[in-house]
Amino acid sequence: MNIIEVEDLTTTYNGHTAIKNISFKIEKGEYVCLIGENGSGKSTLIKTIVGINKKDSGKIIKNIPPEKISYLAQNNMIDLNFPATGKEIIMTGVQKHKCLPFYKKEDYKKFADVCKLLNIEDIINKQISDLSGGQRQRIMLARALIRKPDLLILDEPCSGLDVNITKELYNILNKLNKEDGLTIIMATHDLEEIKTIGVRVICLATTVKFDGDIKDWKGEM
Amino acid sequence: MNFLIDLLQYPFIQRALISGIAISLCAALIGVILVLKKYSMIGHGLGEVAFAALALALVLNLPEIYIAIPIVIIASFIILIISQKQGESGDITIALVSAGALAFGVIITSLTNGFNIDVYNYMFGSILTMSTSDVIISVCLSILLVIVYMFFYNRLFMITFDEKYAKVCGINVTFYQFLIALFTALVVVIGMRMMGTLLISSLIVFPAIIAKKLTHSFKGIAVMSVCISILCFLFGLVISSLLNLPTGASIVMVYIGVLLFSSIWKKVIG
């Protein structure tokens, strides 16, 4: 079953065409990486899919409900001095239809599960400004995972992070894909990491230049 | 102490106390969102718009508050829309709108009676002249704001922290932005009687800035801002009564004192 279908998608960003006539389909359980040089349209495509950017033309068909889709932005996209604890941030992930500042028992259960999965129990009560880049990104990943999504969309989640933290995050994502069947779409520059995992890559340069298994991809970015 | 107890016997002090606490509470709650979203100057900008609206109301001999409320609400929406649609930063839009409004207000005022006592009172505040209807309006506003803030707490937090993520989650970000703009406008108009159009922004920004220094969670800042705001108001009111100083300016001086103390405290404690 196709979890998402993109048909002839074109998006303009800051006055220029960032992506043009993009088409692909992603099946449930696939691990797909969007690669390409800076300015190739990876982030624009991700943001168009999740609804942050408006498309000019084309179709995006999502065959799952919105609450089963989650999103993780780049590491540097949040206000680092914002006064909020890791716990406060993670809990916003379960709040799709809830307003009041109260949580159900099942929400706390999900919270405990995701903290254990990402090994962040000891940092959840700290302010985000007191955390390292890797710890912060694990908190943001926890926020994305607490709603138990079927589709996780990530926009260069490891940019600015050191090699060890990057490896750790890739291991977590790989485990979620292989063991839990989580569908992943990720814009990335980390070719070495994704080569070891073995994923489908879509290489962008405004249009799709390559779409297939990373083992078959010979090009340079 | 006897002096303070005697003061509380006067109806105008009772009215000032009730409406001052209500307005301080509202300003503190809305201020947390504005300060953290880096819209600190919106209170100042809307204060200038309120001044222009008041000048117009005085010239047309119409009830000030009923003219100011719709004009300031429209101005806050305009600031929001221009900031979003045209990609201008919030501060630039606020500067443009407030400068235009102030110029309009000054021209209107100078073409008529000049800076008479009514205009002066609205520019610098006159909490002791608040009427019973002012008290009712400010108490109703504070009750409404607390209910809305509580009910939409999680969504307001999401939008304040990470607007894009809120959008991805399917939350109607624009609706909540307009809600914030609406309450900001109401707080500015109702609070200007207490603080004056020139000082109303201090009531909005100081409590959140001080609370941000003392606590590290969003919920903590919201609660602490309200406490700081009400305590500083009470302390400012007492000082102004004892020393016969303008109330709005006294409250601002108390805020500055508390801000300095909290900055030193943070440096010492870490």
Tab-separated table of C-alpha atoms in Angstrom:
chain	number	residue	atom	x	y	z
A	1	MET	CA	0.000	0.000	0.000
A	2	ASN	CA	1.308	3.452	-0.876
A	3	ILE	CA	1.431	5.554	2.262
A	4	ILE	CA	2.139	8.718	0.265
A	5	GLU	CA	1.931	9.636	-3.406
A	6	VAL	CA	3.476	12.783	-4.872
A	7	GLU	CA	2.340	13.681	-8.380
A	8	ASP	CA	3.899	16.362	-10.577
A	9	LEU	CA	4.650	18.613	-7.591
A	10	THR	CA	6.033	22.117	-8.152
A	11	THR	CA	6.810	24.600	-5.362
A	12	THR	CA	8.214	28.113	-5.547
A	13	TYR	CA	10.253	29.360	-2.613
A	14	ASN	CA	11.488	32.947	-2.233
A	15	GLY	CA	10.629	33.723	-5.847
A	16	HIS	CA	12.389	30.817	-7.532
A	17	THR	CA	11.237	27.332	-8.436
A	18	ALA	CA	12.692	25.118	-5.721
A	19	ILE	CA	11.171	21.831	-6.917
A	20	LYS	CA	9.633	21.095	-10.309
A	21	ASN	CA	7.432	18.244	-11.554
A	22	ILE	CA	8.395	15.885	-8.723
A	23	SER	CA	6.622	12.514	-8.701
A	24	PHE	CA	7.160	9.415	-6.535
A	25	LYS	CA	5.281	6.904	-4.407
A	26	ILE	CA	6.318	5.570	-1.028
A	27	GLU	CA	5.056	2.275	0.342
A	28	LYS	CA	4.288	1.513	3.967
A	29	GLY	CA	7.443	0.486	5.844
A	30	GLU	CA	9.887	2.034	3.356
A	31	TYR	CA	12.958	4.026	4.430
A	32	VAL	CA	13.479	6.789	1.856
A	33	CYS	CA	16.239	9.391	1.918
A	34	LEU	CA	16.123	12.602	-0.105
A	35	ILE	CA	19.619	13.577	-1.143
A	36	GLY	CA	21.113	16.388	-3.206
A	37	GLU	CA	23.294	19.450	-2.954
A	38	ASN	CA	22.389	22.501	-0.883
A	39	GLY	CA	19.531	24.271	-2.666
A	40	SER	CA	18.475	21.143	-4.548
A	41	GLY	CA	14.982	21.319	-3.032
A	42	LYS	CA	15.180	18.627	-0.303
A	43	SER	CA	13.917	20.836	2.527
A	44	THR	CA	11.331	22.519	0.302
A	45	LEU	CA	9.955	19.112	-0.680
A	46	ILE	CA	9.808	17.976	2.959
A	47	LYS	CA	8.133	21.236	4.047
A	48	THR	CA	5.646	21.009	1.175
A	49	ILE	CA	4.737	17.451	2.124
A	50	VAL	CA	4.144	18.357	5.787
A	51	GLY	CA	2.213	21.514	4.878
A	52	ILE	CA	4.627	24.254	5.989
A	53	ASN	CA	5.222	25.429	2.399
A	54	LYS	CA	2.408	25.872	-0.100
A	55	LYS	CA	2.612	24.000	-3.396
A	56	ASP	CA	2.118	25.764	-6.719
A	57	SER	CA	0.795	22.730	-8.560
A	58	GLY	CA	0.621	18.963	-8.362
A	59	LYS	CA	-0.829	16.554	-5.822
A	60	ILE	CA	0.238	15.091	-2.503
A	61	ILE	CA	-1.958	12.128	-1.568
A	62	LYS	CA	-1.521	10.905	2.001
A	63	ASN	CA	-3.208	7.586	2.632
A	64	ILE	CA	-3.003	7.867	6.416
A	65	PRO	CA	-4.719	10.206	8.888
A	66	PRO	CA	-2.796	13.420	9.799
A	67	GLU	CA	-2.304	12.328	13.429
A	68	LYS	CA	-0.283	9.325	12.231
A	69	ILE	CA	2.261	11.602	10.528
A	70	SER	CA	5.066	13.182	12.550
A	71	TYR	CA	7.816	15.635	11.693
A	72	LEU	CA	11.304	16.425	12.952
A	73	ALA	CA	12.952	19.634	11.748
A	74	GLN	CA	16.626	20.552	11.561
A	75	ASN	CA	18.545	20.736	14.817
A	76	ASN	CA	18.919	24.519	14.628
A	77	MET	CA	15.261	25.373	13.987
A	78	ILE	CA	14.176	25.995	17.581
A	79	ASP	CA	14.777	28.898	19.945
A	80	LEU	CA	17.514	27.527	22.178
A	81	ASN	CA	16.773	30.026	24.945
A	82	PHE	CA	13.104	29.153	25.121
A	83	PRO	CA	12.156	28.442	28.730
A	84	ALA	CA	10.676	24.962	28.505
A	85	THR	CA	11.697	21.599	29.915
A	86	GLY	CA	12.219	18.512	27.796
A	87	LYS	CA	9.098	16.995	29.341
A	88	GLU	CA	6.919	19.994	28.413
A	89	ILE	CA	8.142	19.814	24.822
A	90	ILE	CA	7.709	16.055	24.447
A	91	MET	CA	4.181	16.156	25.871
A	92	THR	CA	3.048	18.595	23.162
A	93	GLY	CA	3.447	15.675	20.765
A	94	VAL	CA	0.377	13.926	22.213
A	95	GLN	CA	-1.796	16.991	22.104
A	96	LYS	CA	-3.359	16.752	18.658
A	97	HIS	CA	-6.923	17.338	19.767
A	98	LYS	CA	-6.378	18.353	23.351
A	99	CYS	CA	-6.294	21.835	24.777
A	100	LEU	CA	-6.417	21.787	28.565
A	101	PRO	CA	-3.104	21.512	30.460
A	102	PHE	CA	-3.943	18.045	31.746
A	103	TYR	CA	-2.878	14.642	30.470
A	104	LYS	CA	-4.381	11.166	30.616
A	105	LYS	CA	-2.706	8.122	32.154
A	106	GLU	CA	-2.110	6.681	28.677
A	107	ASP	CA	-0.271	9.865	27.672
A	108	TYR	CA	2.147	9.412	30.595
A	109	LYS	CA	2.596	5.773	29.590
A	110	LYS	CA	3.517	6.846	26.035
A	111	PHE	CA	5.846	9.449	27.530
A	112	ALA	CA	7.619	6.858	29.702
A	113	ASP	CA	7.947	4.483	26.728
A	114	VAL	CA	9.480	7.042	24.404
A	115	CYS	CA	11.881	8.292	27.118
A	116	LYS	CA	13.058	4.715	27.662
A	117	LEU	CA	13.431	4.086	23.928
A	118	LEU	CA	15.592	7.167	23.445
A	119	ASN	CA	17.350	6.881	26.813
A	120	ILE	CA	16.477	10.411	27.895
A	121	GLU	CA	15.020	9.818	31.369
A	122	ASP	CA	17.782	11.808	33.053
A	123	ILE	CA	17.396	14.965	30.935
A	124	ILE	CA	13.640	15.437	30.614
A	125	ASN	CA	13.348	17.910	33.486
A	126	LYS	CA	16.165	20.139	32.258
A	127	GLN	CA	15.601	23.335	30.290
A	128	ILE	CA	16.426	22.850	26.599
A	129	SER	CA	19.093	25.568	26.742
A	130	ASP	CA	20.995	23.394	29.251
A	131	LEU	CA	21.142	20.436	26.854
A	132	SER	CA	23.709	19.557	24.188
A	133	GLY	CA	22.733	19.546	20.498
A	134	GLY	CA	22.379	15.760	20.498
A	135	GLN	CA	20.290	15.707	23.669
A	136	ARG	CA	18.027	18.438	22.278
A	137	GLN	CA	17.502	16.529	19.059
A	138	ARG	CA	16.620	13.377	21.000
A	139	ILE	CA	14.003	15.419	22.883
A	140	MET	CA	12.590	16.635	19.552
A	141	LEU	CA	12.615	13.068	18.202
A	142	ALA	CA	10.748	11.967	21.329
A	143	ARG	CA	8.123	14.643	20.629
A	144	ALA	CA	7.756	13.263	17.107
A	145	LEU	CA	7.553	9.622	18.263
A	146	ILE	CA	5.267	9.971	21.293
A	147	ARG	CA	2.186	10.011	19.073
A	148	LYS	CA	3.253	6.631	17.664
A	149	PRO	CA	3.283	7.725	14.018
A	150	ASP	CA	3.093	5.467	10.963
A	151	LEU	CA	5.065	7.992	8.907
A	152	LEU	CA	8.019	9.993	10.229
A	153	ILE	CA	9.290	12.867	8.086
A	154	LEU	CA	12.688	14.318	8.980
A	155	ASP	CA	14.477	17.358	7.567
A	156	GLU	CA	18.250	16.961	7.984
A	157	PRO	CA	17.878	15.917	11.621
A	158	CYS	CA	21.611	15.524	12.180
A	159	SER	CA	22.879	18.806	10.713
A	160	GLY	CA	25.324	20.395	13.128
A	161	LEU	CA	25.609	17.284	15.298
A	162	ASP	CA	28.858	15.387	15.888
A	163	VAL	CA	29.608	11.998	14.314
A	164	ASN	CA	28.766	9.867	17.355
A	165	ILE	CA	25.418	11.551	17.967
A	166	THR	CA	24.635	11.224	14.239
A	167	LYS	CA	25.407	7.472	14.319
A	168	GLU	CA	23.278	7.062	17.424
A	169	LEU	CA	20.280	8.834	15.823
A	170	TYR	CA	20.614	6.776	12.626
A	171	ASN	CA	20.704	3.569	14.679
A	172	ILE	CA	17.492	4.579	16.457
A	173	LEU	CA	15.758	5.405	13.158
A	174	ASN	CA	16.953	2.178	11.560
A	175	LYS	CA	15.644	0.172	14.516
A	176	LEU	CA	12.256	1.929	14.333
A	177	ASN	CA	12.041	1.151	10.610
A	178	LYS	CA	13.169	-2.487	10.801
A	179	GLU	CA	11.491	-3.546	14.056
A	180	ASP	CA	8.372	-1.374	14.223
A	181	GLY	CA	7.742	-0.936	10.496
A	182	LEU	CA	7.840	2.855	10.742
A	183	THR	CA	7.865	4.525	7.309
A	184	ILE	CA	10.609	7.145	7.145
A	185	ILE	CA	11.187	9.992	4.697
A	186	MET	CA	14.344	11.933	5.494
A	187	ALA	CA	16.277	14.732	3.826
A	188	THR	CA	19.961	14.146	4.553
A	189	HIS	CA	23.569	14.832	3.615
A	190	ASP	CA	24.959	11.852	5.528
A	191	LEU	CA	25.647	9.513	2.598
A	192	GLU	CA	28.062	7.305	4.529
A	193	GLU	CA	25.479	6.607	7.206
A	194	ILE	CA	22.676	5.730	4.797
A	195	LYS	CA	24.976	3.515	2.702
A	196	THR	CA	25.528	1.295	5.728
A	197	ILE	CA	21.785	1.076	6.396
A	198	GLY	CA	20.708	0.404	2.813
A	199	VAL	CA	17.797	2.630	1.883
A	200	ARG	CA	15.931	3.930	-1.157
A	201	VAL	CA	17.291	7.291	-2.235
A	202	ILE	CA	15.665	10.052	-4.260
A	203	CYS	CA	18.326	12.420	-5.571
A	204	LEU	CA	17.034	15.918	-6.225
A	205	ALA	CA	18.337	18.830	-8.267
A	206	THR	CA	15.050	20.758	-8.511
A	207	THR	CA	13.719	17.685	-10.367
A	208	VAL	CA	14.217	13.990	-9.546
A	209	LYS	CA	17.624	12.877	-10.896
A	210	PHE	CA	17.625	9.387	-9.436
A	211	ASP	CA	15.133	7.188	-7.631
A	212	GLY	CA	16.183	3.732	-6.453
A	213	ASP	CA	18.251	1.668	-4.045
A	214	ILE	CA	21.338	3.396	-2.695
A	215	LYS	CA	23.458	0.465	-3.935
A	216	ASP	CA	22.528	1.385	-7.513
A	217	TRP	CA	23.243	5.057	-7.115
A	218	LYS	CA	26.614	6.000	-8.661
A	219	GLY	CA	26.303	9.733	-8.961
A	220	GLU	CA	27.935	12.578	-7.094
A	221	MET	CA	25.892	15.132	-5.213
B	1	MET	CA	0.053	50.542	58.200
B	2	ASN	CA	-2.889	52.579	59.493
B	3	PHE	CA	-2.422	54.862	56.512
B	4	LEU	CA	-2.833	51.921	54.140
B	5	ILE	CA	-5.884	50.623	55.983
B	6	ASP	CA	-7.400	54.121	55.846
B	7	LEU	CA	-6.672	54.264	52.130
B	8	LEU	CA	-8.628	51.062	51.538
B	9	GLN	CA	-11.763	52.746	52.865
B	10	TYR	CA	-11.895	55.047	49.838
B	11	PRO	CA	-14.048	53.690	46.957
B	12	PHE	CA	-11.629	55.032	44.311
B	13	ILE	CA	-8.776	53.061	45.930
B	14	GLN	CA	-10.950	49.935	46.056
B	15	ARG	CA	-11.763	50.349	42.361
B	16	ALA	CA	-8.084	50.917	41.538
B	17	LEU	CA	-7.094	47.822	43.512
B	18	ILE	CA	-9.623	45.471	41.881
B	19	SER	CA	-9.108	46.667	38.316
B	20	GLY	CA	-5.327	46.911	38.797
B	21	ILE	CA	-5.074	43.289	39.940
B	22	ALA	CA	-7.308	42.150	37.057
B	23	ILE	CA	-5.318	44.085	34.442
B	24	SER	CA	-1.967	42.976	35.906
B	25	LEU	CA	-3.088	39.347	35.661
B	26	CYS	CA	-4.191	39.740	32.023
B	27	ALA	CA	-1.058	41.625	30.990
B	28	ALA	CA	1.203	39.033	32.608
B	29	LEU	CA	-0.490	36.080	30.877
B	30	ILE	CA	-0.497	37.651	27.424
B	31	GLY	CA	3.016	39.027	28.037
B	32	VAL	CA	4.477	35.521	28.436
B	33	ILE	CA	3.422	34.621	24.891
B	34	LEU	CA	4.458	37.968	23.380
B	35	VAL	CA	7.890	38.039	25.027
B	36	LEU	CA	8.683	34.434	24.122
B	37	LYS	CA	7.464	34.932	20.547
B	38	LYS	CA	9.725	37.995	20.359
B	39	TYR	CA	6.783	40.366	19.969
B	40	SER	CA	7.696	42.389	23.064
B	41	MET	CA	7.232	45.720	21.321
B	42	ILE	CA	3.648	45.086	20.228
B	43	GLY	CA	2.297	46.507	23.508
B	44	HIS	CA	4.205	49.732	22.930
B	45	GLY	CA	3.075	49.935	19.299
B	46	LEU	CA	-0.559	49.331	20.182
B	47	GLY	CA	-0.247	51.908	22.974
B	48	GLU	CA	0.597	54.522	20.335
B	49	VAL	CA	-2.374	53.366	18.256
B	50	ALA	CA	-4.566	53.673	21.360
B	51	PHE	CA	-3.306	57.234	21.833
B	52	ALA	CA	-4.334	58.124	18.272
B	53	ALA	CA	-7.741	56.479	18.805
B	54	LEU	CA	-8.257	58.423	22.035
B	55	ALA	CA	-7.311	61.697	20.407
B	56	LEU	CA	-9.875	60.963	17.694
B	57	ALA	CA	-12.530	60.037	20.263
B	58	LEU	CA	-11.934	63.246	22.225
B	59	VAL	CA	-12.178	65.349	19.068
B	60	LEU	CA	-15.392	63.632	17.991
B	61	ASN	CA	-16.697	63.748	21.584
B	62	LEU	CA	-17.354	60.000	21.601
B	63	PRO	CA	-16.752	57.461	24.420
B	64	GLU	CA	-12.965	56.852	24.383
B	65	ILE	CA	-12.888	53.159	25.217
B	66	TYR	CA	-15.512	52.178	22.639
B	67	ILE	CA	-13.593	53.961	19.886
B	68	ALA	CA	-10.185	52.693	21.039
B	69	ILE	CA	-11.117	49.003	21.345
B	70	PRO	CA	-12.084	48.380	17.681
B	71	ILE	CA	-9.260	50.577	16.319
B	72	VAL	CA	-6.582	48.868	18.413
B	73	ILE	CA	-7.949	45.408	17.589
B	74	ILE	CA	-7.829	46.262	13.857
B	75	ALA	CA	-4.279	47.619	14.267
B	76	SER	CA	-3.123	44.446	16.030
B	77	PHE	CA	-4.594	42.330	13.212
B	78	ILE	CA	-2.920	44.562	10.596
B	79	ILE	CA	0.447	44.165	12.345
B	80	LEU	CA	-0.045	40.407	12.371
B	81	ILE	CA	-1.121	40.174	8.735
B	82	ILE	CA	1.670	42.415	7.388
B	83	SER	CA	4.266	40.525	9.427
B	84	GLN	CA	3.075	37.199	8.027
B	85	LYS	CA	2.170	37.982	4.423
B	86	GLN	CA	4.985	40.310	3.502
B	87	GLY	CA	7.693	38.562	5.478
B	88	GLU	CA	8.490	41.702	7.490
B	89	SER	CA	9.828	41.044	10.943
B	90	GLY	CA	7.343	41.819	13.692
B	91	ASP	CA	9.376	44.703	15.095
B	92	ILE	CA	9.584	46.554	11.764
B	93	THR	CA	5.826	46.370	11.262
B	94	ILE	CA	5.200	47.521	14.838
B	95	ALA	CA	7.593	50.457	14.384
B	96	LEU	CA	5.845	51.534	11.168
B	97	VAL	CA	2.317	51.271	12.578
B	98	SER	CA	3.169	52.945	15.898
B	99	ALA	CA	5.031	55.858	14.287
B	100	GLY	CA	2.126	56.483	11.928
B	101	ALA	CA	-0.421	56.267	14.737
B	102	LEU	CA	1.546	58.587	17.023
B	103	ALA	CA	1.946	61.163	14.248
B	104	PHE	CA	-1.801	60.985	13.544
B	105	GLY	CA	-2.618	61.392	17.246
B	106	VAL	CA	-0.300	64.375	17.685
B	107	ILE	CA	-1.728	66.141	14.601
B	108	ILE	CA	-5.335	65.541	15.695
B	109	THR	CA	-4.546	66.748	19.212
B	110	SER	CA	-2.690	69.871	18.074
B	111	LEU	CA	-5.497	70.790	15.644
B	112	THR	CA	-7.991	70.831	18.510
B	113	ASN	CA	-7.498	71.602	22.185
B	114	GLY	CA	-3.890	70.491	22.397
B	115	PHE	CA	-2.675	68.247	25.218
B	116	ASN	CA	-5.487	68.799	27.701
B	117	ILE	CA	-5.987	66.897	30.953
B	118	ASP	CA	-7.886	63.983	29.311
B	119	VAL	CA	-5.121	63.315	26.801
B	120	TYR	CA	-2.482	63.679	29.534
B	121	ASN	CA	-4.327	61.158	31.747
B	122	TYR	CA	-4.466	58.612	28.977
B	123	MET	CA	-0.816	59.119	28.053
B	124	PHE	CA	0.534	58.641	31.562
B	125	GLY	CA	-2.301	56.762	33.287
B	126	SER	CA	-4.694	57.678	36.064
B	127	ILE	CA	-5.737	54.543	37.862
B	128	LEU	CA	-7.346	56.505	40.698
B	129	THR	CA	-9.948	57.917	38.302
B	130	MET	CA	-11.205	54.489	37.199
B	131	SER	CA	-14.989	54.183	37.161
B	132	THR	CA	-17.168	51.245	38.213
B	133	SER	CA	-17.660	50.315	34.563
B	134	ASP	CA	-13.836	50.248	34.097
B	135	VAL	CA	-13.648	47.811	37.017
B	136	ILE	CA	-16.380	45.585	35.570
B	137	ILE	CA	-14.736	45.546	32.122
B	138	SER	CA	-11.287	44.706	33.506
B	139	VAL	CA	-12.600	41.939	35.793
B	140	CYS	CA	-14.654	40.413	32.939
B	141	LEU	CA	-11.619	40.553	30.636
B	142	SER	CA	-9.391	38.849	33.192
B	143	ILE	CA	-11.931	36.060	33.803
B	144	LEU	CA	-12.339	35.522	30.051
B	145	LEU	CA	-8.582	35.529	29.446
B	146	VAL	CA	-7.891	33.053	32.252
B	147	ILE	CA	-10.567	30.689	30.885
B	148	VAL	CA	-9.244	30.956	27.305
B	149	TYR	CA	-5.622	30.614	28.472
B	150	MET	CA	-6.412	27.506	30.507
B	151	PHE	CA	-8.553	25.925	27.818
B	152	PHE	CA	-6.069	26.501	25.003
B	153	TYR	CA	-2.925	26.224	27.153
B	154	ASN	CA	-1.292	23.355	25.251
B	155	ARG	CA	-1.958	24.866	21.857
B	156	LEU	CA	-0.756	28.307	22.922
B	157	PHE	CA	2.421	26.674	24.240
B	158	MET	CA	2.943	24.753	20.988
B	159	ILE	CA	2.442	27.857	18.868
B	160	THR	CA	4.702	29.948	21.088
B	161	PHE	CA	7.494	27.363	21.082
B	162	ASP	CA	7.320	25.961	17.562
B	163	GLU	CA	4.739	27.429	15.207
B	164	LYS	CA	5.773	25.223	12.291
B	165	TYR	CA	5.355	22.012	14.258
B	166	ALA	CA	1.933	23.188	15.420
B	167	LYS	CA	0.997	23.745	11.774
B	168	VAL	CA	2.224	20.257	10.840
B	169	CYS	CA	0.069	18.823	13.655
B	170	GLY	CA	-2.987	20.348	11.987
B	171	ILE	CA	-3.505	23.167	14.477
B	172	ASN	CA	-5.083	26.311	13.039
B	173	VAL	CA	-2.133	28.578	13.845
B	174	THR	CA	-3.728	31.670	12.287
B	175	PHE	CA	-6.782	31.384	14.571
B	176	TYR	CA	-4.614	31.315	17.689
B	177	GLN	CA	-2.468	34.179	16.419
B	178	PHE	CA	-5.587	36.276	15.987
B	179	LEU	CA	-6.758	35.236	19.429
B	180	ILE	CA	-3.439	36.438	20.897
B	181	ALA	CA	-3.675	39.693	18.898
B	182	LEU	CA	-7.262	40.233	20.079
B	183	PHE	CA	-6.400	39.796	23.756
B	184	THR	CA	-3.290	41.953	23.420
B	185	ALA	CA	-5.410	44.753	21.985
B	186	LEU	CA	-7.980	44.429	24.786
B	187	VAL	CA	-5.281	44.424	27.479
B	188	VAL	CA	-3.663	47.517	25.956
B	189	VAL	CA	-6.911	49.494	25.737
B	190	ILE	CA	-8.183	48.564	29.175
B	191	GLY	CA	-4.748	48.806	30.782
B	192	MET	CA	-3.938	52.247	29.378
B	193	ARG	CA	-6.258	53.872	31.931
B	194	MET	CA	-4.025	52.433	34.620
B	195	MET	CA	-0.556	52.740	33.065
B	196	GLY	CA	-1.013	55.242	30.238
B	197	THR	CA	-0.431	54.608	26.548
B	198	LEU	CA	3.284	55.284	26.972
B	199	LEU	CA	3.831	52.819	29.820
B	200	ILE	CA	1.344	50.026	29.067
B	201	SER	CA	3.976	47.905	27.321
B	202	SER	CA	5.941	47.665	30.586
B	203	LEU	CA	2.986	45.930	32.225
B	204	ILE	CA	3.120	43.332	29.439
B	205	VAL	CA	6.855	42.689	29.106
B	206	PHE	CA	8.407	43.137	32.574
B	207	PRO	CA	6.690	40.244	34.419
B	208	ALA	CA	7.608	37.709	31.710
B	209	ILE	CA	11.202	38.959	31.459
B	210	ILE	CA	11.661	38.763	35.237
B	211	ALA	CA	9.990	35.344	35.471
B	212	LYS	CA	12.172	34.035	32.624
B	213	LYS	CA	15.208	34.751	34.768
B	214	LEU	CA	13.845	32.862	37.764
B	215	THR	CA	12.314	29.690	36.344
B	216	HIS	CA	12.964	27.295	33.477
B	217	SER	CA	9.599	25.905	32.451
B	218	PHE	CA	6.813	27.494	30.418
B	219	LYS	CA	4.219	26.707	33.065
B	220	GLY	CA	6.531	28.133	35.734
B	221	ILE	CA	6.924	31.367	33.789
B	222	ALA	CA	3.172	31.756	33.300
B	223	VAL	CA	2.451	31.294	37.018
B	224	MET	CA	5.403	33.374	38.202
B	225	SER	CA	4.621	36.215	35.770
B	226	VAL	CA	1.133	36.548	37.216
B	227	CYS	CA	2.469	36.601	40.804
B	228	ILE	CA	5.212	39.132	39.955
B	229	SER	CA	2.779	41.328	38.044
B	230	ILE	CA	0.206	41.505	40.844
B	231	LEU	CA	2.807	41.998	43.603
B	232	CYS	CA	4.628	44.748	41.667
B	233	PHE	CA	1.300	46.470	40.984
B	234	LEU	CA	0.362	46.406	44.682
B	235	PHE	CA	3.801	47.619	45.731
B	236	GLY	CA	3.739	50.363	43.079
B	237	LEU	CA	0.269	51.474	44.164
B	238	VAL	CA	1.370	51.697	47.808
B	239	ILE	CA	4.536	53.650	46.921
B	240	SER	CA	2.618	56.044	44.707
B	241	SER	CA	0.042	56.614	47.449
B	242	LEU	CA	2.651	57.123	50.169
B	243	LEU	CA	4.926	59.399	48.141
B	244	ASN	CA	2.209	61.015	46.034
B	245	LEU	CA	3.785	59.841	42.763
B	246	PRO	CA	2.129	58.824	39.473
B	247	THR	CA	0.966	55.197	39.834
B	248	GLY	CA	1.978	53.935	36.375
B	249	ALA	CA	5.501	55.312	36.666
B	250	SER	CA	5.826	53.953	40.232
B	251	ILE	CA	4.869	50.456	39.051
B	252	VAL	CA	7.484	50.626	36.273
B	253	MET	CA	10.162	51.669	38.800
B	254	VAL	CA	9.200	48.711	41.013
B	255	TYR	CA	9.531	46.413	37.977
B	256	ILE	CA	12.992	47.802	37.224
B	257	GLY	CA	14.034	47.240	40.855
B	258	VAL	CA	12.757	43.642	40.794
B	259	LEU	CA	14.411	43.011	37.408
B	260	LEU	CA	17.775	44.235	38.736
B	261	PHE	CA	17.382	42.146	41.886
B	262	SER	CA	16.440	39.018	39.884
B	263	SER	CA	19.408	39.540	37.512
B	264	ILE	CA	21.819	39.774	40.463
B	265	TRP	CA	20.099	36.809	42.134
B	266	LYS	CA	20.534	34.702	39.000
B	267	LYS	CA	24.207	35.627	38.732
B	268	VAL	CA	24.867	34.819	42.384
B	269	ILE	CA	22.791	31.622	42.571
B	270	GLY	CA	23.632	30.549	38.996
